[in-house]
PDB file of C-alpha atoms in Angstrom:
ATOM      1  CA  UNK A 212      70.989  31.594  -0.193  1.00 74.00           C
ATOM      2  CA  UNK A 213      68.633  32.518   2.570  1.00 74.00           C
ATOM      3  CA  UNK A 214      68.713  36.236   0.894  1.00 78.00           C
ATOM      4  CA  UNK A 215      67.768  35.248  -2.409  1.00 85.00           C
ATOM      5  CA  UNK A 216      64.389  36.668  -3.156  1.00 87.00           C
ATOM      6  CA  UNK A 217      62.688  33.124  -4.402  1.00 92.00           C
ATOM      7  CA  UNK A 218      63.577  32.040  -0.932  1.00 89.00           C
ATOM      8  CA  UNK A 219      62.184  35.257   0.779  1.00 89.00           C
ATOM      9  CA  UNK A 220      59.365  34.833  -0.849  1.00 92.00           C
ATOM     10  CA  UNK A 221      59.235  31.188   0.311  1.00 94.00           C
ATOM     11  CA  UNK A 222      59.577  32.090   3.243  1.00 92.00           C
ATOM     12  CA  UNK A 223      56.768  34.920   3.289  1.00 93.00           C
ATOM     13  CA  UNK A 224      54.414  32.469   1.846  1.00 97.00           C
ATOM     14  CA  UNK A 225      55.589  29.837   4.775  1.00 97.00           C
ATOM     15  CA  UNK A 226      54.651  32.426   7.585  1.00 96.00           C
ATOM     16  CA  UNK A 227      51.473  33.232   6.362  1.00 97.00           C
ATOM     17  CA  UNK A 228      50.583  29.446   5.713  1.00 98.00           C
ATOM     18  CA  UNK A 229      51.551  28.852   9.502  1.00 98.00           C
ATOM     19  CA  UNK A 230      49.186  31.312  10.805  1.00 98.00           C
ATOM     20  CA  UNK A 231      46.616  30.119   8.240  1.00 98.00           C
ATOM     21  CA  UNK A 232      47.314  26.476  10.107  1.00 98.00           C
ATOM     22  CA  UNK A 233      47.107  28.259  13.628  1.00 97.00           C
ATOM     23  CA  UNK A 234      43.614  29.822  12.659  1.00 97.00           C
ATOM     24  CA  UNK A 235      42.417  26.168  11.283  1.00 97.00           C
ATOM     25  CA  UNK A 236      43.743  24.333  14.819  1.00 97.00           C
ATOM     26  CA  UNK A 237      41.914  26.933  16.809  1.00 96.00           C
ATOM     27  CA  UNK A 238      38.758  27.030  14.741  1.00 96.00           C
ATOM     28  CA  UNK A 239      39.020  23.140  14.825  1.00 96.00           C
ATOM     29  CA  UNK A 240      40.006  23.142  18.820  1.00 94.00           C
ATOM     30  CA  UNK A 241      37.083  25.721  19.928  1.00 89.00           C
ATOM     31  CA  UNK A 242      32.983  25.938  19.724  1.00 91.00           C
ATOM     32  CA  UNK A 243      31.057  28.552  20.055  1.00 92.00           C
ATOM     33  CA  UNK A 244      32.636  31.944  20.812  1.00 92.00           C
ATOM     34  CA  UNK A 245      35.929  30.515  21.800  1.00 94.00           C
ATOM     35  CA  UNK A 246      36.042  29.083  18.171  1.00 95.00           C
ATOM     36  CA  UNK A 247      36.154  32.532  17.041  1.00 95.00           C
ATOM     37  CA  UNK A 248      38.432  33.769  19.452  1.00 95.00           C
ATOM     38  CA  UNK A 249      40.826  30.606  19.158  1.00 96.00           C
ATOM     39  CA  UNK A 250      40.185  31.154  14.905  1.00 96.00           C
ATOM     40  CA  UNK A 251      41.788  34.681  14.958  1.00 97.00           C
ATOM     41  CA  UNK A 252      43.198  35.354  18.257  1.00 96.00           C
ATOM     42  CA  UNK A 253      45.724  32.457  18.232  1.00 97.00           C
ATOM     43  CA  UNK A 254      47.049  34.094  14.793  1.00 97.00           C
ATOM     44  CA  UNK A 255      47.113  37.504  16.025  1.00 97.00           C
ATOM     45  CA  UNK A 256      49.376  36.358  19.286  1.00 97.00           C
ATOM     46  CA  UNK A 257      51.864  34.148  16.871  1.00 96.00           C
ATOM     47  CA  UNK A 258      52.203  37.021  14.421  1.00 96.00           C
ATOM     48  CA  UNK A 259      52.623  39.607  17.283  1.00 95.00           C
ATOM     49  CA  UNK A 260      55.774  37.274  18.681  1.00 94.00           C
ATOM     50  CA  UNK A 261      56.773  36.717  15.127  1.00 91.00           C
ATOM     51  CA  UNK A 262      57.425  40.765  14.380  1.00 89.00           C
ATOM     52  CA  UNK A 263      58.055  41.281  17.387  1.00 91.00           C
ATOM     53  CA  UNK A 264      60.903  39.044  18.573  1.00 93.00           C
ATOM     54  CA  UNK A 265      63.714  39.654  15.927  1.00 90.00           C
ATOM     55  CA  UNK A 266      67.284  39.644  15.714  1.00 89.00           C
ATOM     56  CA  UNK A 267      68.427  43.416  14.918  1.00 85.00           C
ATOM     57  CA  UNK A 268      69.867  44.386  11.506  1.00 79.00           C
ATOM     58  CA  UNK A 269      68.279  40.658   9.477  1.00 76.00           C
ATOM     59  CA  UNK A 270      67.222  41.874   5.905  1.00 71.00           C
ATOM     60  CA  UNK A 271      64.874  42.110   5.221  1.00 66.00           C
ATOM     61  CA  UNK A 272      63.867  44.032   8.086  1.00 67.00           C
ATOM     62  CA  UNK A 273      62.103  47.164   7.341  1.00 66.00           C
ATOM     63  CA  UNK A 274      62.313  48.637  10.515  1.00 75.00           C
ATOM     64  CA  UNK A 275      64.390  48.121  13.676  1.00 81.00           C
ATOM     65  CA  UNK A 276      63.716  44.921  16.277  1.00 81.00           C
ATOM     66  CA  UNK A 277      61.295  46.165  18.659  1.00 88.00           C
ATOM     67  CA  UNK A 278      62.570  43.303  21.158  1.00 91.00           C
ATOM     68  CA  UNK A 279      65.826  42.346  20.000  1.00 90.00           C
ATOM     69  CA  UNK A 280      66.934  38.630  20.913  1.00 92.00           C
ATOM     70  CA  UNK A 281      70.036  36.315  20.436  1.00 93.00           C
ATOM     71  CA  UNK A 282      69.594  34.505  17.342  1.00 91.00           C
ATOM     72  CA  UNK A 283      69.571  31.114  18.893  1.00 94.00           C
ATOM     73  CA  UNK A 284      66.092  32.314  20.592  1.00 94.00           C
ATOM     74  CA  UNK A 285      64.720  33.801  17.285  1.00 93.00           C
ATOM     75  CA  UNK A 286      65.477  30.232  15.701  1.00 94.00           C
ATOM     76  CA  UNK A 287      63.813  28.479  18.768  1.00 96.00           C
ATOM     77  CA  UNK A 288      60.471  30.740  18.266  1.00 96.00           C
ATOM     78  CA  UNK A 289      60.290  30.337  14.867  1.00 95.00           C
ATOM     79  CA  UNK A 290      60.729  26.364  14.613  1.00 95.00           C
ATOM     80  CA  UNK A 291      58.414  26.390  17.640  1.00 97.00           C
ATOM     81  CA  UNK A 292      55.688  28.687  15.539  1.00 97.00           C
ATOM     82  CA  UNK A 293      56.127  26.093  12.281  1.00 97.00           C
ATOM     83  CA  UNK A 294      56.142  23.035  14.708  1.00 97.00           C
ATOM     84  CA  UNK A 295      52.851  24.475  16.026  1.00 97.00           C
ATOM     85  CA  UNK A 296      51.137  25.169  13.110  1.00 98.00           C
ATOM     86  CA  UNK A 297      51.920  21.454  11.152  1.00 98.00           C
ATOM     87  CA  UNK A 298      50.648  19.709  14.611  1.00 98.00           C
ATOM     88  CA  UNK A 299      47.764  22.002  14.662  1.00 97.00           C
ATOM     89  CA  UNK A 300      46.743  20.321  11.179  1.00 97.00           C
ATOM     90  CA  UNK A 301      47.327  16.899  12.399  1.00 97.00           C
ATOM     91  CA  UNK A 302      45.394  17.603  15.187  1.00 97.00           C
ATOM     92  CA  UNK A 303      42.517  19.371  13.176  1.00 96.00           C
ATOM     93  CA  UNK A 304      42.685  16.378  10.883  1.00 96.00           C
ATOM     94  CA  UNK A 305      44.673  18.015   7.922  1.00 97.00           C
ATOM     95  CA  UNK A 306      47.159  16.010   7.838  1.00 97.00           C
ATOM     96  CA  UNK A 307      48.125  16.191   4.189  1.00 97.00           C
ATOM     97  CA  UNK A 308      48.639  19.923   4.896  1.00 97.00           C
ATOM     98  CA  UNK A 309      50.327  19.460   8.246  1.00 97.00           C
ATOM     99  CA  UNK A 310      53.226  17.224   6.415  1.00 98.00           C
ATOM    100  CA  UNK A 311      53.398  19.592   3.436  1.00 97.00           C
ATOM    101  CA  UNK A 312      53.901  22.635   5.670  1.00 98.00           C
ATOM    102  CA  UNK A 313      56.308  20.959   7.969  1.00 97.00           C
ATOM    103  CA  UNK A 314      58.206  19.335   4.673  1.00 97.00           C
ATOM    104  CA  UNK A 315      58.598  22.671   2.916  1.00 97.00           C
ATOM    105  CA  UNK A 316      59.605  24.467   6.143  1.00 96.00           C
ATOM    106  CA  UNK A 317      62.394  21.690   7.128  1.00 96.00           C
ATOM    107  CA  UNK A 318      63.277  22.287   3.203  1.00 95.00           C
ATOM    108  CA  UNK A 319      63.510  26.013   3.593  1.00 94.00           C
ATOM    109  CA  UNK A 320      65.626  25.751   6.401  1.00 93.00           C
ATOM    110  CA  UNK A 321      67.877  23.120   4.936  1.00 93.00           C
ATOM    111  CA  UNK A 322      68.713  25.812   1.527  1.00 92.00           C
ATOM    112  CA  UNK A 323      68.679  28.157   4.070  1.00 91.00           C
ATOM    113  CA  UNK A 324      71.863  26.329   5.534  1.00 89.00           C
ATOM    114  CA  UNK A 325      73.619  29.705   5.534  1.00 89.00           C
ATOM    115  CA  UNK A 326      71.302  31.528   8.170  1.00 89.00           C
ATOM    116  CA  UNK A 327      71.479  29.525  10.936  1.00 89.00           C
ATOM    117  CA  UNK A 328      75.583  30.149  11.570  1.00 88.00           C
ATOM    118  CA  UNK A 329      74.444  33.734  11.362  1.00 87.00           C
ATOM    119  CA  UNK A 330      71.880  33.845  13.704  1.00 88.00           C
ATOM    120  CA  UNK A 331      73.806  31.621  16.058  1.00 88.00           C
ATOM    121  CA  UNK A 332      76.843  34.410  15.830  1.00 87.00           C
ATOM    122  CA  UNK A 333      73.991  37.060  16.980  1.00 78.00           C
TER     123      UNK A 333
END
């Protein structure tokens, strides 16, 4: 299931809300400069570790890992980036948005039941 394109898609739409969230915790966290550079900094460095840190040969990969890890360390970083981001709008006082994000990432991950014995296996 995790390859079906609906659930790519999800999934696309999940990343990019997380480093929306990211942005909103360090715009919310920051004043002055440092709000700026907490704003779109903080979102630069999680998408950087997000392309970054892959497991070689998962589709949809366009391109080769650039750091290839175990699987069981890709899984870590990511639920660490969506765990992040959902606190982030808790802490920023979203916290409508911070249980939607974390609700539809923990549902992504539950239809995506058939990933996680892959990446464990890499």
């Amino acid at each position: 299931m995790w390859q079906n394109p609906l659930n790519q898609a999800l999934r696309f739409l999940l990343e990019i809300a997380a480093l929306i969230a990211v942005g909103v915790w360090g715009w919310s966290a920051g004043s002055g400069a440092a709000r700026y550079l907490l704003a779109l900094g903080l979102p630069a460095v999680a998408a950087t570790l997000w392309g970054v840190f892959r497991v070689p040969d998962e589709p949809p990969a366009m391109s080769p890992a650039p750091v290839a890890v175990p699987g069981l360390v890709r899984l870590l970083l990511e639920l660490a980036l969506f765990a992040f981001a959902a606190w982030g709008l808790f802490d920023a006082g979203a916290t409508t948005a911070g249980w939607l994000l974390g609700g539809i990432a923990l549902g992504h991950y539950l239809v995506s039941f058939d990933r996680l014995p892959w990446l464990l296996r890499r």
